[in-house]
Short mmCIF file of C-alpha atoms and ligand atoms in Angstrom, two decimals:
data_model
loop_
_atom_site.label_atom_id
_atom_site.label_comp_id
_atom_site.label_asym_id
_atom_site.label_seq_id
_atom_site.Cartn_x
_atom_site.Cartn_y
_atom_site.Cartn_z
CA MET A 104 -18.14 61.44 -25.32
CA SER A 105 -20.71 58.81 -24.44
CA LYS A 106 -19.44 55.67 -22.78
CA ILE A 107 -19.05 52.37 -24.61
CA LYS A 108 -21.77 49.95 -23.56
CA VAL A 109 -20.63 46.52 -22.38
CA LYS A 110 -23.48 44.04 -22.81
CA ASN A 111 -22.80 41.49 -20.10
CA THR A 112 -21.28 41.37 -16.62
CA ILE A 113 -17.58 41.20 -15.80
CA VAL A 114 -16.70 39.68 -12.43
CA GLU A 115 -14.17 41.91 -10.68
CA MET A 116 -12.08 40.73 -7.73
CA ASN A 117 -10.21 43.29 -5.66
CA GLY A 118 -7.06 42.27 -3.81
CA ASP A 119 -4.26 43.38 -1.53
CA GLU A 120 -1.45 45.84 -0.85
CA MET A 121 0.15 47.82 -3.69
CA THR A 122 -1.84 46.06 -6.37
CA ARG A 123 -5.05 47.11 -4.59
CA ILE A 124 -3.92 50.76 -4.75
CA ILE A 125 -3.16 50.40 -8.46
CA TRP A 126 -6.38 48.48 -9.07
CA ASN A 127 -8.61 51.24 -7.79
CA LEU A 128 -6.73 53.85 -9.84
CA ILE A 129 -6.98 51.78 -13.05
CA LYS A 130 -10.65 51.13 -12.51
CA LYS A 131 -11.48 54.79 -11.91
CA THR A 132 -9.29 56.51 -14.51
CA LEU A 133 -8.95 53.97 -17.32
CA ILE A 134 -12.04 51.77 -17.22
CA LEU A 135 -15.12 53.38 -15.71
CA SER A 136 -14.50 56.74 -17.40
CA TYR A 137 -14.94 55.06 -20.79
CA LEU A 138 -17.04 51.93 -20.31
CA ASP A 139 -20.61 51.57 -19.20
CA VAL A 140 -20.04 48.15 -17.68
CA LYS A 141 -21.78 46.13 -15.00
CA LEU A 142 -19.09 44.90 -12.64
CA GLU A 143 -19.99 42.22 -10.11
CA THR A 144 -17.40 42.95 -7.44
CA TYR A 145 -15.94 40.57 -4.88
CA ASP A 146 -13.49 41.96 -2.37
CA LEU A 147 -10.77 39.31 -2.00
CA GLY A 148 -8.67 41.62 0.19
CA LEU A 149 -7.32 39.52 3.05
CA ASP A 150 -9.39 41.27 5.75
CA HIS A 151 -12.61 40.56 3.89
CA ARG A 152 -11.64 36.95 3.17
CA ASN A 153 -11.06 36.58 6.90
CA GLU A 154 -14.38 38.22 7.84
CA THR A 155 -16.31 35.93 5.49
CA GLY A 156 -14.44 32.75 6.41
CA ASP A 157 -13.13 32.78 2.82
CA GLN A 158 -16.68 32.34 1.49
CA VAL A 159 -16.13 35.42 -0.70
CA THR A 160 -13.49 33.53 -2.71
CA ILE A 161 -15.88 30.66 -3.40
CA ASP A 162 -18.64 33.13 -4.31
CA ALA A 163 -16.25 34.83 -6.74
CA ALA A 164 -15.31 31.51 -8.37
CA GLN A 165 -19.01 30.65 -8.82
CA ALA A 166 -19.64 34.08 -10.34
CA ILE A 167 -16.80 33.60 -12.86
CA LYS A 168 -18.30 30.26 -13.87
CA LYS A 169 -21.69 31.93 -14.33
CA HIS A 170 -20.62 35.11 -16.17
CA LYS A 171 -17.64 33.53 -18.01
CA VAL A 172 -15.30 36.52 -17.62
CA GLY A 173 -13.42 37.63 -14.50
CA VAL A 174 -10.57 39.99 -13.70
CA LYS A 175 -8.60 39.61 -10.49
CA CYS A 176 -6.22 41.83 -8.53
CA SER A 177 -3.24 40.08 -6.91
CA THR A 178 -3.92 38.76 -3.42
CA ILE A 179 -1.92 37.73 -0.39
CA THR A 180 -1.57 34.00 0.20
CA PRO A 181 -1.17 34.09 3.96
CA ASP A 182 1.85 32.51 5.61
CA GLU A 183 2.41 32.52 9.40
CA GLY A 184 3.70 36.09 9.29
CA ARG A 185 0.50 37.26 7.60
CA VAL A 186 -1.68 35.41 10.13
CA LYS A 187 -0.13 37.64 12.83
CA GLU A 188 -0.03 40.79 10.68
CA TYR A 189 -3.74 40.59 9.77
CA GLN A 190 -4.85 38.80 12.98
CA LEU A 191 -6.42 36.04 10.92
CA THR A 192 -8.71 33.44 12.42
CA LYS A 193 -7.11 30.87 10.10
CA GLN A 194 -4.24 30.59 7.61
CA TRP A 195 -6.56 30.86 4.59
CA LYS A 196 -5.62 29.01 1.42
CA SER A 197 -4.38 30.69 -1.74
CA PRO A 198 -7.40 32.33 -3.46
CA ASN A 199 -5.86 31.44 -6.82
CA GLY A 200 -5.71 27.79 -5.75
CA THR A 201 -9.35 27.89 -4.56
CA ILE A 202 -10.58 29.48 -7.80
CA ARG A 203 -8.46 27.11 -9.93
CA ASN A 204 -9.77 24.04 -8.09
CA TYR A 205 -13.32 25.23 -8.61
CA LEU A 206 -12.98 26.13 -12.30
CA LYS A 207 -10.61 23.20 -13.05
CA GLY A 208 -8.71 25.48 -15.35
CA THR A 209 -5.35 25.83 -17.01
CA ILE A 210 -3.19 28.90 -16.45
CA PHE A 211 -1.52 30.56 -19.43
CA ARG A 212 1.16 33.14 -18.72
CA LYS A 213 1.83 35.64 -21.47
CA PRO A 214 4.58 38.29 -21.60
CA ILE A 215 3.75 41.78 -22.89
CA ILE A 216 6.19 42.58 -25.69
CA VAL A 217 7.45 46.10 -26.38
CA LYS A 218 10.05 47.03 -29.02
CA ASN A 219 12.51 48.72 -26.69
CA ILE A 220 12.84 45.90 -24.19
CA ARG A 221 15.13 43.25 -25.57
CA PRO A 222 14.52 39.90 -23.84
CA HIS A 223 17.53 38.39 -22.09
CA VAL A 224 17.18 35.63 -24.67
CA CYS A 225 17.84 37.92 -27.63
CA GLY A 226 16.29 35.67 -30.28
CA TRP A 227 12.82 35.90 -28.70
CA LYS A 228 10.73 38.29 -30.79
CA LYS A 229 7.20 37.11 -30.03
CA PRO A 230 5.56 35.93 -26.80
CA ILE A 231 6.05 32.42 -25.48
CA ILE A 232 2.93 31.48 -23.55
CA VAL A 233 3.38 28.74 -20.96
CA GLY A 234 0.27 26.64 -20.29
CA ARG A 235 0.58 24.83 -16.99
CA HIS A 236 -1.58 21.86 -16.09
CA ALA A 237 -2.89 22.86 -12.68
CA PHE A 238 -3.99 19.51 -11.32
CA GLY A 239 -2.30 16.61 -9.53
CA ASP A 240 1.31 15.47 -9.93
CA LEU A 241 3.80 16.95 -7.46
CA TYR A 242 1.20 19.33 -5.96
CA ARG A 243 -0.99 16.46 -4.76
CA SER A 244 1.74 13.93 -4.09
CA GLN A 245 2.14 11.67 -1.09
CA GLU A 246 5.62 11.33 0.31
CA LEU A 247 7.26 9.10 2.87
CA ARG A 248 10.57 9.25 4.69
CA ILE A 249 12.11 5.79 4.81
CA PRO A 250 14.03 5.62 8.08
CA GLU A 251 15.63 2.17 7.79
CA PRO A 252 16.01 -0.75 5.34
CA GLY A 253 12.71 -2.13 4.00
CA VAL A 254 10.60 -2.72 0.89
CA THR A 255 8.29 -0.11 -0.69
CA THR A 256 5.47 -0.90 -3.16
CA LEU A 257 2.90 0.93 -5.29
CA CYS A 258 -0.49 -0.71 -4.83
CA TYR A 259 -3.93 -0.33 -6.48
CA THR A 260 -7.20 -1.89 -5.29
CA PRO A 261 -10.28 -1.57 -7.57
CA ASN A 262 -13.43 -0.55 -5.66
CA SER A 263 -15.49 -3.16 -7.49
CA ARG A 264 -12.98 -6.01 -6.99
CA PRO A 265 -11.14 -5.52 -3.70
CA ASP A 266 -9.63 -9.00 -4.09
CA TRP A 267 -8.11 -8.05 -7.45
CA SER A 268 -5.35 -5.65 -6.43
CA GLN A 269 -2.14 -4.96 -8.32
CA SER A 270 1.19 -3.91 -6.92
CA VAL A 271 4.70 -3.22 -8.12
CA LYS A 272 7.84 -3.06 -6.04
CA LEU A 273 9.02 0.53 -5.93
CA PHE A 274 12.41 0.02 -4.31
CA GLU A 275 14.09 -2.21 -1.80
CA PHE A 276 15.89 0.05 0.65
CA SER A 277 19.15 -1.19 2.18
CA GLN A 278 19.61 2.20 3.88
CA PRO A 279 17.40 5.21 4.79
CA GLY A 280 15.82 7.21 1.96
CA ILE A 281 12.67 8.82 0.60
CA ILE A 282 9.74 7.92 -1.70
CA MET A 283 6.94 9.80 -3.42
CA GLY A 284 3.71 8.83 -5.18
CA LEU A 285 2.13 10.95 -7.96
CA HIS A 286 -1.26 10.71 -9.60
CA ASN A 287 -3.35 12.25 -12.35
CA THR A 288 -6.67 11.44 -14.03
CA ASP A 289 -7.59 10.89 -17.69
CA LYS A 290 -10.37 13.47 -17.39
CA SER A 291 -8.07 16.19 -16.08
CA ILE A 292 -5.45 15.52 -18.76
CA GLN A 293 -8.12 15.50 -21.49
CA ASP A 294 -9.50 18.81 -20.20
CA PHE A 295 -5.97 20.21 -20.10
CA ALA A 296 -5.27 19.16 -23.69
CA ALA A 297 -8.61 20.52 -24.95
CA THR A 298 -8.14 23.83 -23.11
CA CYS A 299 -4.65 24.25 -24.61
CA MET A 300 -5.97 23.49 -28.10
CA ASN A 301 -8.89 25.92 -27.70
CA TYR A 302 -6.50 28.58 -26.45
CA ALA A 303 -4.10 27.98 -29.36
CA LEU A 304 -7.04 28.48 -31.74
CA SER A 305 -8.18 31.66 -29.98
CA GLU A 306 -4.62 33.10 -29.99
CA LYS A 307 -3.83 31.70 -33.47
CA MET A 308 -0.52 30.34 -32.21
CA ASP A 309 1.21 26.97 -32.57
CA LEU A 310 0.94 24.57 -29.65
CA TRP A 311 3.87 22.57 -28.27
CA PHE A 312 3.61 19.86 -25.65
CA SER A 313 6.46 18.05 -24.00
CA VAL A 314 7.06 15.33 -21.41
CA LYS A 315 9.73 12.70 -20.81
CA ASP A 316 7.97 9.72 -22.37
CA THR A 317 11.19 7.91 -23.27
CA ILE A 318 11.85 7.32 -19.58
CA SER A 319 8.37 7.35 -18.05
CA LYS A 320 6.74 4.81 -20.35
CA THR A 321 3.40 4.66 -18.51
CA TYR A 322 2.92 7.97 -16.68
CA HIS A 323 4.41 10.51 -19.10
CA ARG A 324 3.51 8.48 -22.17
CA HIS A 325 -0.12 8.54 -21.06
CA PHE A 326 -0.08 12.36 -21.21
CA LYS A 327 1.43 12.20 -24.71
CA GLN A 328 -1.19 9.70 -25.89
CA ILE A 329 -4.11 11.68 -24.49
CA PHE A 330 -2.83 14.83 -26.21
CA ALA A 331 -2.60 12.91 -29.50
CA GLU A 332 -6.14 11.53 -29.06
CA VAL A 333 -7.64 14.91 -28.17
CA PHE A 334 -5.82 16.49 -31.12
CA GLU A 335 -7.70 14.18 -33.51
CA GLY A 336 -10.77 16.32 -32.82
CA TYR A 337 -8.86 19.56 -33.48
CA HIS A 338 -6.84 18.60 -36.54
CA ALA A 339 -9.15 20.21 -39.09
CA ARG A 340 -9.61 23.42 -37.09
CA PHE A 341 -5.84 23.78 -36.63
CA GLU A 342 -5.30 23.34 -40.34
CA GLU A 343 -7.97 25.91 -41.10
CA ALA A 344 -6.37 28.39 -38.67
CA GLY A 345 -2.91 27.71 -40.16
CA ILE A 346 -1.42 26.58 -36.85
CA ASN A 347 0.40 23.40 -35.80
CA TYR A 348 0.50 21.02 -32.88
CA ARG A 349 3.93 19.56 -32.04
CA TYR A 350 4.95 17.00 -29.49
CA LEU A 351 8.60 17.27 -28.40
CA LEU A 352 10.60 15.36 -25.82
CA ILE A 353 11.08 17.85 -22.99
CA ASP A 354 14.89 18.07 -23.26
CA ASP A 355 14.56 18.75 -26.97
CA ALA A 356 11.82 21.32 -26.29
CA VAL A 357 13.97 23.27 -23.81
CA ALA A 358 16.74 23.64 -26.40
CA GLN A 359 14.28 24.57 -29.16
CA VAL A 360 12.51 27.13 -26.98
CA ILE A 361 15.79 28.95 -26.33
CA LYS A 362 16.71 28.87 -30.04
CA SER A 363 13.21 29.92 -31.18
CA LYS A 364 11.81 33.35 -32.11
CA GLY A 365 8.85 32.70 -29.79
CA GLY A 366 5.26 32.94 -30.96
CA PHE A 367 3.84 29.67 -29.58
CA ILE A 368 2.07 28.15 -26.61
CA TRP A 369 4.08 25.64 -24.62
CA ALA A 370 1.86 23.21 -22.70
CA LEU A 371 3.55 21.56 -19.73
CA ARG A 372 2.78 19.25 -16.84
CA ASN A 373 2.21 20.88 -13.45
CA TYR A 374 5.77 20.98 -12.11
CA ASP A 375 7.42 21.61 -15.48
CA GLY A 376 4.98 24.48 -16.04
CA ASP A 377 5.70 25.99 -12.64
CA VAL A 378 9.45 26.00 -13.28
CA MET A 379 9.45 26.88 -16.98
CA SER A 380 6.96 29.75 -16.59
CA ASP A 381 9.40 31.43 -14.18
CA MET A 382 12.27 30.74 -16.59
CA VAL A 383 10.34 32.23 -19.52
CA ALA A 384 9.29 35.24 -17.38
CA ALA A 385 12.92 35.91 -16.42
CA GLY A 386 13.97 35.43 -20.05
CA PHE A 387 11.53 38.12 -21.18
CA GLY A 388 12.66 40.57 -18.52
CA SER A 389 10.19 41.73 -15.91
CA LEU A 390 7.41 40.33 -13.74
CA GLY A 391 5.66 43.67 -14.12
CA MET A 392 5.15 42.82 -17.81
CA MET A 393 3.68 39.33 -17.41
CA THR A 394 -0.06 38.61 -17.50
CA SER A 395 -1.87 35.41 -16.81
CA VAL A 396 -5.22 33.91 -17.70
CA LEU A 397 -7.02 30.94 -16.22
CA VAL A 398 -9.06 29.15 -18.90
CA SER A 399 -11.61 26.61 -17.73
CA PRO A 400 -12.79 23.67 -19.82
CA THR A 401 -16.35 25.03 -19.51
CA GLY A 402 -15.33 28.25 -21.23
CA ALA A 403 -14.76 30.68 -18.35
CA PHE A 404 -11.78 33.07 -18.39
CA GLU A 405 -10.12 34.79 -15.45
CA TYR A 406 -7.40 37.39 -16.09
CA GLU A 407 -4.75 38.71 -13.70
CA ALA A 408 -1.19 40.00 -13.38
CA ALA A 409 1.36 37.22 -12.84
CA HIS A 410 3.14 39.12 -10.06
CA GLY A 411 2.12 39.34 -6.42
CA THR A 412 0.93 42.25 -4.30
CA VAL A 413 4.35 44.00 -4.38
CA LYS A 414 4.58 44.17 -0.61
CA ARG A 415 7.83 46.14 -0.40
CA HIS A 416 6.38 49.00 -2.44
CA PHE A 417 3.21 49.00 -0.33
CA TYR A 418 5.17 49.52 2.87
CA GLU A 419 6.91 52.50 1.28
CA TYR A 420 3.52 53.81 0.14
CA LYS A 421 2.13 53.48 3.65
CA LYS A 422 5.06 55.53 5.01
CA GLY A 423 4.07 58.24 2.53
CA ASN A 424 7.13 57.70 0.30
CA PRO A 425 6.84 57.89 -3.49
CA THR A 426 6.61 54.54 -5.26
CA SER A 427 7.19 53.43 -8.83
CA THR A 428 5.16 50.27 -9.26
CA ASN A 429 4.54 48.96 -12.75
CA SER A 430 0.80 48.76 -13.43
CA VAL A 431 1.10 47.30 -16.95
CA ALA A 432 0.31 43.67 -16.07
CA SER A 433 -2.74 44.76 -14.05
CA ILE A 434 -3.95 46.99 -16.91
CA PHE A 435 -3.54 44.08 -19.33
CA ALA A 436 -5.54 41.88 -16.98
CA TRP A 437 -8.39 44.39 -17.43
CA THR A 438 -7.95 44.64 -21.20
CA GLY A 439 -7.80 40.83 -21.46
CA ALA A 440 -11.13 40.54 -19.65
CA ILE A 441 -12.71 43.41 -21.58
CA ARG A 442 -11.58 41.99 -24.94
CA LYS A 443 -12.90 38.53 -24.04
CA ARG A 444 -16.22 40.03 -22.91
CA GLY A 445 -16.46 41.88 -26.22
CA GLU A 446 -15.64 38.73 -28.19
CA LEU A 447 -18.20 36.62 -26.33
CA ASP A 448 -20.86 39.36 -26.61
CA GLU A 449 -19.90 40.09 -30.25
CA THR A 450 -19.46 43.79 -29.52
CA PRO A 451 -16.52 44.99 -31.64
CA ASP A 452 -16.45 48.46 -30.05
CA VAL A 453 -15.66 46.85 -26.68
CA VAL A 454 -12.86 44.78 -28.25
CA HIS A 455 -11.58 47.95 -29.91
CA PHE A 456 -11.44 49.78 -26.57
CA ALA A 457 -9.23 47.00 -25.15
CA ASP A 458 -6.95 47.24 -28.20
CA VAL A 459 -6.65 51.03 -27.91
CA LEU A 460 -5.84 50.91 -24.19
CA GLU A 461 -3.12 48.30 -24.79
CA GLU A 462 -1.67 50.32 -27.70
CA THR A 463 -1.63 53.45 -25.53
CA VAL A 464 0.39 51.67 -22.83
CA ILE A 465 2.82 50.08 -25.30
CA ASP A 466 3.36 53.39 -27.16
CA LEU A 467 4.19 55.19 -23.93
CA ILE A 468 6.76 52.58 -22.93
CA GLU A 469 8.25 52.68 -26.43
CA GLN A 470 8.63 56.46 -25.99
CA GLY A 471 10.63 55.74 -22.81
CA VAL A 472 7.91 56.60 -20.30
CA VAL A 473 8.33 53.82 -17.74
CA THR A 474 8.32 52.85 -14.08
CA LYS A 475 11.60 52.18 -12.28
CA ASP A 476 11.66 48.40 -12.86
CA LEU A 477 11.98 48.96 -16.63
CA THR A 478 14.67 51.68 -16.62
CA HIS A 479 17.55 49.21 -16.86
CA LEU A 480 15.73 46.92 -19.31
CA ILE A 481 14.78 49.37 -22.04
CA GLN A 482 17.13 50.34 -24.87
CA PRO A 483 18.64 52.87 -24.56
CA SER A 484 18.54 52.63 -20.76
CA ILE A 485 17.40 55.74 -18.90
CA THR A 486 17.51 57.07 -15.36
CA LYS A 487 14.29 59.10 -15.35
CA TYR A 488 11.19 57.22 -14.32
CA GLU A 489 7.55 57.78 -13.42
CA THR A 490 5.89 57.29 -10.06
CA THR A 491 3.05 54.80 -9.73
CA GLU A 492 0.55 57.65 -10.04
CA SER A 493 2.25 59.73 -12.77
CA PHE A 494 2.61 56.68 -15.03
CA LEU A 495 -1.13 56.02 -14.78
CA GLU A 496 -1.92 59.72 -15.28
CA LYS A 497 0.10 59.75 -18.51
CA ILE A 498 -1.72 56.67 -19.76
CA ALA A 499 -5.06 58.31 -18.93
CA THR A 500 -4.11 61.52 -20.79
CA ASN A 501 -2.95 59.63 -23.88
CA LEU A 502 -5.94 57.31 -23.82
CA ASP A 503 -8.27 60.27 -23.67
CA ARG A 504 -6.48 61.88 -26.61
CA ARG A 505 -6.83 58.71 -28.68
CA LEU A 506 -10.46 58.11 -27.87
CA ASN A 507 -11.76 61.68 -27.79
CA GLY A 508 -9.40 63.21 -30.35
P1 NAP B 287 5.74 40.19 -5.76
O1 NAP B 287 4.55 40.97 -5.43
O2 NAP B 287 5.68 39.40 -7.04
O3 NAP B 287 7.00 41.16 -5.80
C1 NAP B 287 8.33 40.75 -5.67
C2 NAP B 287 9.27 41.84 -6.17
O4 NAP B 287 9.24 41.87 -7.60
C3 NAP B 287 8.86 43.24 -5.75
O5 NAP B 287 9.33 43.55 -4.46
C4 NAP B 287 9.47 44.06 -6.86
O6 NAP B 287 10.88 44.15 -6.74
C5 NAP B 287 9.22 43.20 -8.07
N1 NAP B 287 7.89 43.44 -8.66
C6 NAP B 287 6.86 42.57 -8.80
N2 NAP B 287 5.83 43.13 -9.42
C7 NAP B 287 6.21 44.40 -9.71
C8 NAP B 287 5.57 45.49 -10.34
N3 NAP B 287 4.32 45.40 -10.80
N4 NAP B 287 6.25 46.67 -10.45
C9 NAP B 287 7.49 46.78 -9.99
N5 NAP B 287 8.16 45.77 -9.38
C10 NAP B 287 7.52 44.60 -9.25
O7 NAP B 287 6.07 39.20 -4.60
P2 NAP B 287 6.15 39.47 -3.01
O8 NAP B 287 6.24 40.94 -2.71
O9 NAP B 287 7.21 38.59 -2.55
O10 NAP B 287 4.80 38.89 -2.51
C11 NAP B 287 3.79 39.69 -1.99
C12 NAP B 287 2.52 38.87 -1.84
O11 NAP B 287 2.06 38.50 -3.13
C13 NAP B 287 2.66 37.59 -1.07
O12 NAP B 287 1.84 37.67 0.09
C14 NAP B 287 2.18 36.49 -2.00
O13 NAP B 287 1.35 35.59 -1.34
C15 NAP B 287 1.41 37.25 -3.05
N6 NAP B 287 1.38 36.67 -4.41
C16 NAP B 287 0.18 36.72 -5.05
C17 NAP B 287 0.07 36.30 -6.35
C18 NAP B 287 -1.25 36.40 -7.04
O14 NAP B 287 -2.25 36.77 -6.44
N7 NAP B 287 -1.31 36.09 -8.31
C19 NAP B 287 1.20 35.82 -7.03
C20 NAP B 287 2.43 35.80 -6.35
C21 NAP B 287 2.49 36.25 -5.04
P3 NAP B 287 11.65 45.32 -5.95
O15 NAP B 287 11.30 45.15 -4.51
O16 NAP B 287 13.08 45.01 -6.26
O17 NAP B 287 11.20 46.66 -6.49
MG1 MG B 288 6.98 29.06 -9.97
#
């Protein structure tokens, strides 16, 4: 069998711990055996980030912007423990944060649905994709501890008219307390709205957006208004694609999400998206079955598994003990990138390969061939499970059978 030719480059980022082990196996047995693809590889493993003063992460982000499609292995975000463990020269920032800040993107988290895993929320039949605005708000807030009675104000001074400042009283403290200031920008919210609408069109799914505009009449309402304005430019395309945009008050949305069958994208502000994406992940069942994609307003896509580097399994692996780590989300990161590359290059055989690999994985799980994390989630539940390696070997055998007959 000759390999399928991929026209343009995919940016590949290697990572850490157990996901690095899985990554190399996937690449060798499931990808490079079938695709003739030019990978531009950046090693984001913590040692290499440390050796390069984290320049490798910035280089990778620039490469994704240039080539438009990237696929990333999970990476360690070092805490103090990791600084000692890896003898780091610095507590390097989260690579995902660095790449996100550079690409100014929105993260969409999508669960992988299989027939024999019933979500904890039993009405959910189709994926719910959470789109989280990844700029500003709580993650760039300023906070102050108020130690004793006093007045606090919010103040704005225009650069062009320093004499023309505005302020509002925040609160008059008669006892100790706390305050916080949030910000966002029109440009970032517009980009967020446009990215969500483009993604809804590419996935052919309805788009929901929710904030608390009844209470926050300036801040939250501004998000709602910008979404409405941006949607003006998408109205016709949504109609043509047969999909809808809905604004819902966030409390209403939460209730409707639980009662829904799924099958929509739920756009949320930064903090709401952080919390609700974990809620939706738990509702669907397993972190090992959750993928994520960063979509930038300039049209670059970066795919990865939503879970971390599965440290506990890695330490077992290092001791030589058998492990049973679920590689599905990492495989779907690869298929997401390969499918997107094929779509952008207009090479249907590449898109088809991604479809076949995904079908192979889903079929195996539906036959009850799973890693340990899924044994108690699938119906009927089973006790037999695959090791990290045997699960991947079975996928490789079945993929080969499908592609080579
Ligand atoms: P984690 O890798 O998400 O794993 C937490 C636990 O969830 C695992 O111990 C395991 O449970 C279960 N799990 C997650 N993924 C699994 C999979 N594919 N197959 C089977 N079980 C899975 O989080 P962590 O171990 O707490 O964090 C390790 C490192 O990941 C941290 O250094 C953190 O910075 C990093 N991280 C990176 C990313 C990213 O790059 N996107 C995201 C989150 C965290 P059991 O132990 O019960 O088997
Ligand atoms: Mg979270």
